[in-house]
Short mmCIF file of C-alpha atoms in Angstrom, two decimals:
data_model
loop_
_atom_site.label_atom_id
_atom_site.label_comp_id
_atom_site.label_asym_id
_atom_site.label_seq_id
_atom_site.Cartn_x
_atom_site.Cartn_y
_atom_site.Cartn_z
CA MET F 1 84.64 111.40 116.40
CA LEU F 2 86.64 111.02 113.17
CA ILE F 3 90.45 111.07 113.42
CA LYS F 4 93.17 110.67 110.79
CA VAL F 5 96.62 109.22 111.53
CA TYR F 6 99.35 108.75 108.95
CA GLY F 7 101.57 105.74 108.24
CA ALA F 8 103.22 104.30 105.13
CA ALA F 9 103.43 101.11 103.07
CA VAL F 10 106.63 100.04 101.33
CA GLN F 11 106.34 98.91 97.72
CA GLY F 12 109.60 97.87 96.13
CA ILE F 13 112.11 100.31 97.67
CA ASP F 14 109.72 103.28 97.82
CA ALA F 15 107.00 104.15 100.32
CA THR F 16 103.37 105.13 99.81
CA LEU F 17 101.40 107.25 102.29
CA ILE F 18 98.67 105.36 104.17
CA THR F 19 95.92 107.39 105.84
CA ILE F 20 94.40 105.58 108.82
CA GLU F 21 90.90 106.92 109.41
CA VAL F 22 89.28 106.04 112.73
CA ASN F 23 85.62 106.80 113.46
CA SER F 24 84.18 106.20 116.92
CA SER F 25 80.42 106.13 117.51
CA ARG F 26 77.84 104.48 119.76
CA GLY F 27 77.99 100.70 119.78
CA CYS F 28 80.41 97.91 120.69
CA MET F 29 81.81 96.56 117.41
CA PHE F 30 85.30 96.83 115.86
CA TYR F 31 85.78 96.94 112.08
CA LEU F 32 89.11 97.11 110.26
CA VAL F 33 88.88 97.67 106.49
CA GLY F 34 91.16 98.81 103.67
CA LEU F 35 92.71 95.51 102.47
CA PRO F 36 94.66 94.55 105.64
CA ASP F 37 96.45 91.20 105.80
CA SER F 38 96.30 88.78 108.75
CA ALA F 39 99.17 90.48 110.62
CA VAL F 40 97.34 93.84 110.46
CA LYS F 41 94.05 92.27 111.59
CA GLU F 42 95.81 90.67 114.57
CA SER F 43 96.87 94.15 115.74
CA HIS F 44 93.50 94.40 117.53
CA GLN F 45 94.60 91.91 120.22
CA ARG F 46 98.09 93.43 120.54
CA ILE F 47 96.65 96.92 120.99
CA ILE F 48 94.17 95.76 123.67
CA SER F 49 96.93 94.07 125.68
CA ALA F 50 99.42 96.96 125.27
CA LEU F 51 96.88 99.52 126.52
CA GLN F 52 95.65 97.38 129.47
CA VAL F 53 99.18 96.61 130.72
CA ASN F 54 100.00 100.34 130.72
CA GLY F 55 96.85 101.41 132.57
CA TYR F 56 94.72 102.57 129.63
CA ARG F 57 91.29 101.31 128.65
CA PHE F 58 90.48 100.09 125.16
CA PRO F 59 87.35 101.98 124.05
CA THR F 60 84.03 100.11 124.23
CA SER F 61 82.42 102.20 121.49
CA ASN F 62 81.71 101.26 117.89
CA ILE F 63 85.05 101.68 116.05
CA VAL F 64 85.53 101.67 112.28
CA VAL F 65 89.09 101.85 110.97
CA ASN F 66 89.79 102.44 107.27
CA MET F 67 93.29 102.23 105.81
CA ALA F 68 93.33 104.31 102.64
CA PRO F 69 93.99 103.93 99.78
CA ALA F 70 91.97 100.73 100.06
CA ASP F 71 93.36 99.17 96.85
CA ILE F 72 96.90 98.81 98.30
CA ARG F 73 97.41 95.70 100.41
CA LYS F 74 98.60 96.54 103.95
CA GLU F 75 101.06 93.96 105.22
CA GLY F 76 102.93 93.34 108.46
CA SER F 77 102.68 94.48 112.05
CA ALA F 78 104.22 97.95 111.64
CA TYR F 79 100.75 99.59 111.71
CA ASP F 80 100.12 98.65 115.38
CA LEU F 81 101.25 102.00 116.79
CA PRO F 82 99.38 104.33 114.40
CA LEU F 83 96.22 102.20 114.79
CA ALA F 84 96.45 102.38 118.59
CA ILE F 85 97.06 106.14 118.58
CA GLY F 86 94.18 106.68 116.15
CA ILE F 87 91.76 104.60 118.23
CA MET F 88 92.64 106.45 121.44
CA ALA F 89 92.44 109.85 119.74
CA ALA F 90 89.01 109.02 118.28
CA ASN F 91 87.82 108.34 121.85
CA GLU F 92 89.42 111.55 123.13
CA GLN F 93 92.04 109.83 125.30
CA ILE F 94 94.72 111.56 123.22
CA CYS F 95 94.81 115.17 122.04
CA ALA F 96 94.49 115.00 118.23
CA GLU F 97 95.72 118.54 117.58
CA ARG F 98 99.20 117.56 116.31
CA LEU F 99 98.51 114.14 114.81
CA ASP F 100 98.53 115.45 111.23
CA LYS F 101 102.12 116.71 111.62
CA PHE F 102 103.67 113.30 112.27
CA LEU F 103 104.02 110.03 110.41
CA ILE F 104 103.84 107.13 112.89
CA MET F 105 104.98 103.51 112.51
CA GLY F 106 105.82 100.71 114.95
CA GLU F 107 105.00 97.17 116.04
CA LEU F 108 103.57 96.71 119.55
CA SER F 109 104.46 93.98 122.01
CA LEU F 110 101.83 92.84 124.50
CA ASP F 111 103.46 95.00 127.19
CA GLY F 112 103.35 98.13 125.02
CA SER F 113 107.03 98.17 124.09
CA LEU F 114 107.89 98.76 120.46
CA GLN F 115 109.60 96.32 118.12
CA PRO F 116 111.68 97.39 115.04
CA ILE F 117 110.12 97.60 111.60
CA LYS F 118 111.41 97.15 108.06
CA GLY F 119 111.73 99.97 105.54
CA ALA F 120 112.22 102.87 107.98
CA LEU F 121 114.51 104.75 105.58
CA PRO F 122 112.18 104.89 102.52
CA ILE F 123 109.31 105.77 104.88
CA ALA F 124 111.36 108.65 106.34
CA ILE F 125 112.20 109.86 102.81
CA LYS F 126 108.48 109.83 101.98
CA ALA F 127 107.63 111.73 105.19
CA ARG F 128 110.09 114.51 104.32
CA GLU F 129 108.82 114.60 100.73
CA LEU F 130 105.22 115.09 101.94
CA GLY F 131 106.20 117.86 104.34
CA PHE F 132 105.61 116.15 107.70
CA GLU F 133 107.13 117.92 110.68
CA GLY F 134 108.43 114.69 112.20
CA MET F 135 108.27 110.92 112.35
CA ILE F 136 107.78 108.58 115.32
CA LEU F 137 109.53 105.20 115.11
CA PRO F 138 110.73 102.41 117.40
CA LYS F 139 114.04 103.38 119.01
CA GLN F 140 115.85 100.60 117.11
CA ASN F 141 114.98 102.31 113.81
CA ALA F 142 115.67 105.90 114.92
CA ARG F 143 119.22 106.15 113.51
CA GLU F 144 118.06 104.64 110.25
CA GLY F 145 115.31 107.24 109.84
CA ALA F 146 117.52 110.09 111.08
CA VAL F 147 119.72 109.68 108.00
CA VAL F 148 117.12 111.86 106.25
CA ASN F 149 117.83 115.57 106.68
CA ASN F 150 115.21 118.22 107.52
CA LEU F 151 112.96 115.72 109.34
CA ALA F 152 112.69 115.32 113.12
CA VAL F 153 112.87 111.60 113.86
CA TYR F 154 111.81 110.48 117.34
CA GLY F 155 112.77 107.03 118.61
CA VAL F 156 110.44 105.68 121.32
CA GLU F 157 110.55 102.51 123.43
CA ASN F 158 106.95 102.31 124.69
CA ILE F 159 103.49 103.41 123.62
CA CYS F 160 103.20 105.47 126.83
CA GLU F 161 105.90 107.82 125.54
CA VAL F 162 103.84 108.51 122.40
CA ILE F 163 100.61 109.04 124.33
CA ASP F 164 102.30 111.44 126.78
CA PHE F 165 103.97 113.28 123.86
CA PHE F 166 100.68 114.07 122.11
CA ASN F 167 99.04 114.95 125.45
CA GLY F 168 101.83 117.44 126.17
CA LYS F 169 103.12 115.57 129.25
CA ARG F 170 106.48 114.61 127.75
CA GLU F 171 109.00 116.01 125.30
CA LEU F 172 110.74 113.60 122.95
CA GLU F 173 114.34 114.16 121.91
CA PRO F 174 114.93 113.89 118.13
CA THR F 175 117.69 111.54 117.01
CA ILE F 176 120.56 113.46 115.42
CA VAL F 177 122.93 111.74 112.99
CA ASN F 178 125.80 113.50 111.26
CA THR F 179 125.26 111.57 108.05
CA ARG F 180 128.19 112.85 106.03
CA GLU F 181 130.72 112.62 108.86
CA GLU F 182 129.81 109.00 109.68
CA PHE F 183 129.65 108.05 106.01
CA TYR F 184 133.12 109.32 105.13
CA ALA F 185 134.68 108.07 108.40
CA ARG F 186 133.80 104.44 107.62
CA GLN F 187 134.52 104.41 103.89
CA ASN F 188 138.10 103.18 103.97
CA LYS F 189 138.03 100.59 106.76
CA PHE F 190 138.52 97.08 105.36
CA ASP F 191 139.35 93.88 107.22
CA LEU F 192 140.87 92.22 104.14
CA ASP F 193 143.71 93.55 101.98
CA PHE F 194 145.42 92.45 98.76
CA ALA F 195 148.76 92.88 100.57
CA ASP F 196 148.01 89.55 102.29
CA VAL F 197 147.94 87.69 98.94
CA LYS F 198 151.19 85.99 97.95
CA GLY F 199 151.84 85.73 94.22
CA GLN F 200 148.85 85.62 91.83
CA GLU F 201 149.97 88.85 90.15
CA ASN F 202 148.08 88.04 86.93
CA VAL F 203 144.83 87.43 88.84
CA LYS F 204 145.25 90.62 90.89
CA ARG F 205 145.78 92.52 87.63
CA ALA F 206 142.59 90.99 86.20
CA LEU F 207 140.60 91.96 89.31
CA GLU F 208 142.01 95.48 89.08
CA VAL F 209 140.76 95.70 85.49
CA ALA F 210 137.37 94.31 86.58
CA ALA F 211 137.08 96.84 89.41
CA ALA F 212 138.11 99.73 87.16
CA GLY F 213 135.41 98.98 84.60
CA GLY F 214 132.73 97.23 86.69
CA HIS F 215 133.20 93.99 84.73
CA ASN F 216 131.94 90.52 85.67
CA VAL F 217 134.64 87.93 86.52
CA LEU F 218 134.92 84.15 86.59
CA LEU F 219 137.84 82.62 88.49
CA ILE F 220 138.53 79.02 87.52
CA GLY F 221 141.16 76.90 89.25
CA SER F 222 141.91 73.94 91.49
CA PRO F 223 140.92 73.76 95.18
CA GLY F 224 143.15 75.88 97.43
CA SER F 225 144.52 78.08 94.65
CA GLY F 226 143.10 81.23 96.28
CA LYS F 227 139.92 81.95 94.29
CA SER F 228 137.70 82.78 97.28
CA MET F 229 140.48 84.67 99.07
CA LEU F 230 141.00 86.93 96.06
CA ALA F 231 137.28 87.47 95.48
CA LYS F 232 136.64 88.49 99.10
CA ARG F 233 139.27 91.22 98.79
CA LEU F 234 137.69 92.75 95.70
CA PRO F 235 135.53 95.30 97.63
CA SER F 236 138.73 96.81 99.09
CA ILE F 237 139.82 98.04 95.63
CA LEU F 238 136.43 99.17 94.33
CA PRO F 239 135.87 102.94 94.21
CA PRO F 240 134.04 104.32 97.27
CA LEU F 241 130.28 104.71 97.20
CA SER F 242 128.91 108.14 96.42
CA LEU F 243 126.23 109.52 98.76
CA GLY F 244 123.57 108.84 96.11
CA GLU F 245 124.67 105.23 95.65
CA SER F 246 124.88 104.76 99.41
CA LEU F 247 121.34 106.06 99.94
CA GLU F 248 119.91 103.75 97.25
CA THR F 249 121.82 100.75 98.65
CA THR F 250 120.73 101.56 102.21
CA LYS F 251 117.08 101.76 101.12
CA ILE F 252 117.25 98.21 99.75
CA HIS F 253 118.81 96.84 102.95
CA SER F 254 116.29 98.82 105.02
CA VAL F 255 113.39 97.20 103.18
CA ALA F 256 115.01 93.79 103.79
CA GLY F 257 115.47 94.60 107.49
CA ASN F 258 119.26 94.12 107.40
CA LEU F 259 120.45 97.39 108.97
CA GLY F 260 120.05 96.59 112.68
CA LYS F 261 119.89 99.05 115.58
CA ASP F 262 123.07 100.85 114.52
CA GLY F 263 121.64 101.44 111.09
CA GLY F 264 122.97 104.43 109.20
CA LEU F 265 124.07 104.94 105.64
CA ILE F 266 125.92 101.93 104.21
CA SER F 267 129.43 103.27 103.60
CA GLN F 268 131.07 100.27 101.88
CA ARG F 269 130.02 98.40 98.79
CA PRO F 270 127.97 95.27 99.62
CA PHE F 271 129.53 91.83 99.24
CA ARG F 272 126.94 89.06 99.04
CA SER F 273 127.92 85.41 98.94
CA PRO F 274 124.82 83.15 98.86
CA HIS F 275 125.11 79.38 99.30
CA HIS F 276 124.70 77.24 96.18
CA THR F 277 121.42 75.77 97.53
CA ILE F 278 119.69 79.15 97.10
CA SER F 279 116.30 79.21 95.35
CA ASN F 280 115.17 81.32 92.40
CA VAL F 281 113.04 83.59 94.58
CA ALA F 282 115.78 84.10 97.17
CA MET F 283 118.17 85.10 94.38
CA THR F 284 115.89 87.45 92.44
CA GLY F 285 113.44 88.60 95.11
CA GLY F 286 109.66 88.38 95.42
CA GLY F 287 107.64 85.93 97.50
CA SER F 288 104.23 86.27 99.19
CA PHE F 289 105.47 89.44 100.90
CA PRO F 290 107.77 91.01 98.28
CA GLN F 291 111.38 91.26 99.48
CA PRO F 292 114.63 92.12 97.65
CA GLY F 293 116.70 89.10 96.59
CA GLU F 294 120.45 88.60 96.73
CA ILE F 295 121.00 90.36 93.39
CA SER F 296 119.33 93.51 94.76
CA LEU F 297 121.11 93.29 98.12
CA ALA F 298 124.34 93.27 96.07
CA HIS F 299 123.29 96.46 94.23
CA ASN F 300 126.29 98.79 93.77
CA GLY F 301 128.52 96.01 95.09
CA VAL F 302 129.62 92.43 94.46
CA LEU F 303 127.63 89.20 94.12
CA PHE F 304 130.04 86.31 94.72
CA LEU F 305 128.93 82.84 93.59
CA ASP F 306 131.39 80.30 94.95
CA GLU F 307 131.44 76.89 93.19
CA LEU F 308 129.33 78.19 90.30
CA PRO F 309 128.44 74.81 88.69
CA GLU F 310 126.88 73.64 91.97
CA PHE F 311 124.14 76.27 91.71
CA SER F 312 120.84 75.18 90.20
CA ARG F 313 120.76 75.84 86.47
CA ASN F 314 117.45 77.69 86.86
CA VAL F 315 119.02 80.01 89.45
CA LEU F 316 121.91 80.81 87.11
CA GLU F 317 119.67 81.40 84.11
CA VAL F 318 117.54 83.98 85.96
CA LEU F 319 120.70 86.08 86.30
CA ARG F 320 120.92 86.66 82.56
CA GLN F 321 118.32 89.42 82.29
CA PRO F 322 119.42 91.38 85.42
CA LEU F 323 123.05 91.26 84.23
CA GLU F 324 121.97 93.09 81.06
CA ASP F 325 119.23 95.41 82.37
CA ARG F 326 120.69 96.03 85.87
CA LYS F 327 117.24 95.76 87.44
CA ILE F 328 114.77 92.98 88.20
CA SER F 329 111.01 93.16 87.71
CA ILE F 330 108.94 90.85 89.93
CA SER F 331 105.54 90.26 88.35
CA ARG F 332 102.81 88.36 90.18
CA VAL F 333 99.02 88.26 89.94
CA LYS F 334 98.54 90.66 92.87
CA PHE F 335 101.60 92.89 92.61
CA ASN F 336 104.37 94.13 90.36
CA VAL F 337 107.56 95.56 91.89
CA GLU F 338 110.93 96.53 90.49
CA TYR F 339 114.21 96.36 92.38
CA PRO F 340 117.56 97.76 91.21
CA ALA F 341 120.23 95.09 90.58
CA SER F 342 123.38 96.77 89.30
CA PHE F 343 126.08 94.47 90.64
CA MET F 344 129.43 93.00 89.72
CA LEU F 345 129.15 89.23 89.30
CA VAL F 346 132.23 87.44 90.62
CA ALA F 347 132.12 83.65 90.39
CA SER F 348 134.57 80.86 91.09
CA MET F 349 134.63 77.23 90.04
CA ASN F 350 136.80 74.14 89.79
CA PRO F 351 137.79 73.17 86.23
CA CYS F 352 136.42 69.62 86.58
CA PRO F 353 134.66 67.32 89.10
CA CYS F 354 137.92 66.25 90.78
CA GLY F 355 139.26 69.82 90.64
CA TYR F 356 142.72 69.17 89.15
CA TYR F 357 142.30 69.60 85.39
CA ASN F 358 145.28 71.66 84.09
CA HIS F 359 146.94 71.46 87.53
CA PRO F 360 150.74 71.80 87.24
CA THR F 361 151.59 68.96 89.66
CA LYS F 362 148.49 66.86 90.42
CA ALA F 363 146.94 64.54 87.86
CA CYS F 364 143.28 64.90 86.88
CA VAL F 365 141.31 61.63 87.09
CA CYS F 366 138.36 62.91 85.00
CA SER F 367 137.74 61.91 81.41
CA PRO F 368 137.46 64.66 78.76
CA GLY F 369 133.72 63.99 78.62
CA GLN F 370 133.35 64.55 82.36
CA VAL F 371 135.30 67.80 82.17
CA GLN F 372 133.15 69.04 79.30
CA LYS F 373 129.94 67.98 81.06
CA TYR F 374 131.04 69.84 84.19
CA LEU F 375 131.78 73.04 82.24
CA ASN F 376 128.49 72.71 80.36
CA LYS F 377 126.65 73.30 83.65
CA ILE F 378 127.38 76.96 82.90
CA SER F 379 125.40 77.95 79.82
CA GLY F 380 127.01 79.75 76.89
CA PRO F 381 124.77 82.82 77.20
CA LEU F 382 125.76 83.25 80.86
CA LEU F 383 129.47 82.82 80.07
CA ASP F 384 129.12 85.45 77.34
CA ARG F 385 127.96 87.91 79.99
CA ILE F 386 131.13 87.34 82.03
CA ASP F 387 133.78 89.72 80.70
CA LEU F 388 136.88 88.18 82.30
CA GLN F 389 137.46 84.43 82.60
CA ILE F 390 140.67 83.92 84.59
CA GLU F 391 142.57 80.73 85.27
CA VAL F 392 143.95 80.68 88.84
CA THR F 393 146.95 78.40 89.31
CA PRO F 394 148.34 77.29 92.70
CA VAL F 395 150.99 79.52 94.25
CA PRO F 396 154.45 77.88 94.33
CA PHE F 397 156.25 77.49 97.65
CA GLU F 398 158.80 80.19 96.78
CA LYS F 399 156.03 82.79 96.55
CA MET F 400 154.16 81.59 99.65
CA SER F 401 157.29 81.80 101.79
CA GLU F 402 158.05 85.39 100.80
CA ILE F 403 158.08 87.78 103.74
CA LYS F 404 157.67 90.89 101.62
CA PRO F 405 153.97 91.87 101.43
CA GLY F 406 152.27 92.33 98.08
CA GLU F 407 150.85 95.56 96.71
CA SER F 408 148.24 96.95 99.09
CA SER F 409 144.59 97.46 98.25
CA ALA F 410 144.92 101.21 98.86
CA VAL F 411 147.50 101.57 96.07
CA ILE F 412 145.46 99.50 93.62
CA ARG F 413 142.32 101.41 94.60
CA GLU F 414 143.90 104.73 93.67
CA ARG F 415 144.49 103.48 90.11
CA VAL F 416 140.93 102.15 89.95
CA ILE F 417 139.50 105.48 91.13
CA ARG F 418 141.49 107.39 88.48
CA ALA F 419 140.14 105.08 85.76
CA ARG F 420 136.59 105.47 87.05
CA GLN F 421 136.94 109.26 87.07
CA ILE F 422 137.87 109.13 83.38
CA GLN F 423 134.74 107.06 82.72
CA GLU F 424 132.47 109.34 84.76
CA LYS F 425 133.66 112.32 82.75
CA ARG F 426 133.21 110.41 79.48
CA TYR F 427 129.63 109.36 80.25
CA ALA F 428 128.60 112.50 82.16
CA GLU F 429 125.87 113.31 79.64
CA VAL F 430 124.63 109.73 79.20
CA PRO F 431 121.97 108.85 81.83
CA GLY F 432 122.34 105.48 83.55
CA ILE F 433 125.92 104.84 82.33
CA TYR F 434 128.69 105.14 84.92
CA CYS F 435 131.38 102.66 83.87
CA ASN F 436 132.65 100.81 80.80
CA ALA F 437 130.78 97.59 81.61
CA GLN F 438 127.50 99.46 81.06
CA MET F 439 128.35 100.76 77.58
CA THR F 440 125.75 100.27 74.85
CA SER F 441 126.60 99.31 71.25
CA GLN F 442 126.33 102.96 70.24
CA LEU F 443 128.82 104.02 72.93
CA LEU F 444 131.16 101.18 71.93
CA SER F 445 131.34 102.55 68.39
CA LEU F 446 132.16 106.00 69.78
CA TYR F 447 134.68 105.22 72.51
CA ALA F 448 135.99 101.67 71.94
CA ARG F 449 136.99 101.67 68.28
CA PRO F 450 140.38 99.93 67.85
CA ASP F 451 143.02 100.98 65.34
CA GLU F 452 143.92 98.88 62.23
CA ASP F 453 146.42 96.67 64.04
CA GLY F 454 143.90 96.08 66.80
CA LEU F 455 141.16 95.19 64.31
CA ALA F 456 143.41 92.64 62.62
CA LEU F 457 144.26 91.09 65.98
CA LEU F 458 140.62 91.02 67.02
CA LYS F 459 139.52 89.45 63.72
CA GLY F 460 142.06 86.63 64.14
CA ALA F 461 140.90 85.98 67.72
CA MET F 462 137.22 85.98 66.73
CA THR F 463 137.86 83.46 63.95
CA ARG F 464 140.17 81.18 65.95
CA LEU F 465 138.09 81.17 69.15
CA ASN F 466 134.71 81.26 67.37
CA LEU F 467 133.51 84.05 69.64
CA SER F 468 129.93 85.37 69.69
CA ALA F 469 128.92 88.96 69.00
CA ARG F 470 128.37 89.49 72.72
CA ALA F 471 131.90 88.21 73.49
CA TYR F 472 133.20 90.67 70.86
CA ASP F 473 131.51 93.53 72.72
CA ARG F 474 132.92 92.30 76.03
CA ILE F 475 136.48 92.29 74.68
CA LEU F 476 136.07 95.88 73.47
CA LYS F 477 134.69 96.99 76.85
CA VAL F 478 137.55 95.36 78.76
CA SER F 479 140.15 96.81 76.37
CA ARG F 480 138.59 100.27 76.89
CA THR F 481 139.06 99.81 80.65
CA ILE F 482 142.70 98.71 80.22
CA ALA F 483 143.32 101.81 78.11
CA ASP F 484 141.72 103.96 80.84
CA LEU F 485 144.00 102.43 83.48
CA GLU F 486 146.97 103.47 81.35
CA GLY F 487 145.50 106.90 80.62
CA SER F 488 145.32 106.20 76.88
CA GLU F 489 142.64 107.86 74.75
CA ARG F 490 142.88 105.25 71.99
CA ILE F 491 142.56 101.48 72.28
CA GLN F 492 145.79 99.92 71.12
CA ALA F 493 146.65 96.39 70.03
CA ALA F 494 148.31 95.66 73.38
CA HIS F 495 145.10 96.56 75.21
CA LEU F 496 143.09 94.24 72.97
CA ALA F 497 145.62 91.43 73.38
CA GLU F 498 145.32 91.62 77.17
CA ALA F 499 141.51 91.68 76.95
CA ILE F 500 141.49 88.63 74.65
CA GLY F 501 143.79 86.87 77.13
CA TYR F 502 141.04 87.18 79.73
CA ARG F 503 138.76 84.85 77.72
CA ASN F 504 140.37 81.64 79.03
CA LEU F 505 137.35 79.36 78.58
CA ASP F 506 137.17 80.24 74.88
CA ARG F 507 140.53 78.62 74.22
CA GLU F 508 140.57 75.42 72.19
CA ASP F 509 142.74 73.52 74.71
CA TRP F 510 140.12 73.82 77.41
CA ALA F 511 138.37 70.49 78.09
CA GLY F 512 139.99 69.08 74.97
#
């Protein structure tokens, strides 16, 4: 008897339908074809044990299983459940009447219980797109799949529940998630707030500008000056995720298996802070079984690189292309996947090996050559891609001892949201552009053209600081954001002066 059961394979952040064809005939052999990997082949033993423990008999007939399309590699243990259901249906232990209405995925334990899988959300999106009536998943993934509207998602704990469901002996309750209500309820809950930061008004202003325009930031200062503390509070002033952004971000974390049993739509912008020992592949993604890297997990959020010069130079250089293109293409001999990587890069570093170069009270023990060598760990092309380079100085005692709290994140966030709304309206008809940091050269000439006084100021700064063409573009983008924060249609000289002031590492007195 020939039976078809439906599953899915995840490629990148999208799913592809997999048709599992099971044919049972006279004989005693078991064949599994269709480009399965070792984990899929090992499902045979897991299925035998799961059925025996729960009182069912694995068929002794000749079984041929084909996983189509055969040119796509099937990876992982998530095909255990559809394979088991298909094998039992082919031997008439399960009624096959409704099998074509459901997409089934799940990993089996030896006792028949189900383990969570990765990529439940893109698989559920694919199931709805193809018109399936419902989807059967492990209970741990049910909330994740139930994010998708107009699809009945059933979370099960044991293979017996699935068998009884198709045989009409049990009714399964679909998992219901009020997606919008949960999403909006969790949007404004932050553990960290800028009100906790004493002093550092110039740095908070720079981070406000960065958040308003989606600009990359480098914080440079001595140990204990507050670089990490400020960076970790940046998500609290970023504009809230839209539902579209949230869905795309959640898909990436679903594929990576980061959502957990309470998985729903991610309601806050991601903040990723990898250790400086990270490898190229862990940063960009890929590997034997393609997975999103840190830059994709930070999509629509913040990638924070603490102690930037301590990262491997190769790791830093692979960031250059994603920072421009806002996506990463992983090309290997056997596969080619593309992950989105539109993130804000926020980095921090000490100014020298000892950490006290330019410190107001402590003396630096490094020679000028050591300082320059330390700064040279960050390549010029990467620095050019960082719009704001801010010097963070230690907070004096008078500021630290103040009882009065600083400006709260909620107040700053309101200004950021207003600036972003101006940008959304400006770029409404330009696909793929949502904020000033993403402007192309053509858009710069349209919306970031300074007046005569501004041009004269910019020309003097370019000559004195010997800035590159890319740095010139960055200054214009930042000045456009400053003008948006003030509600100004035109870029004025004051806006350009502030933007130029955020290029601290271009000054001649640095590492002199």
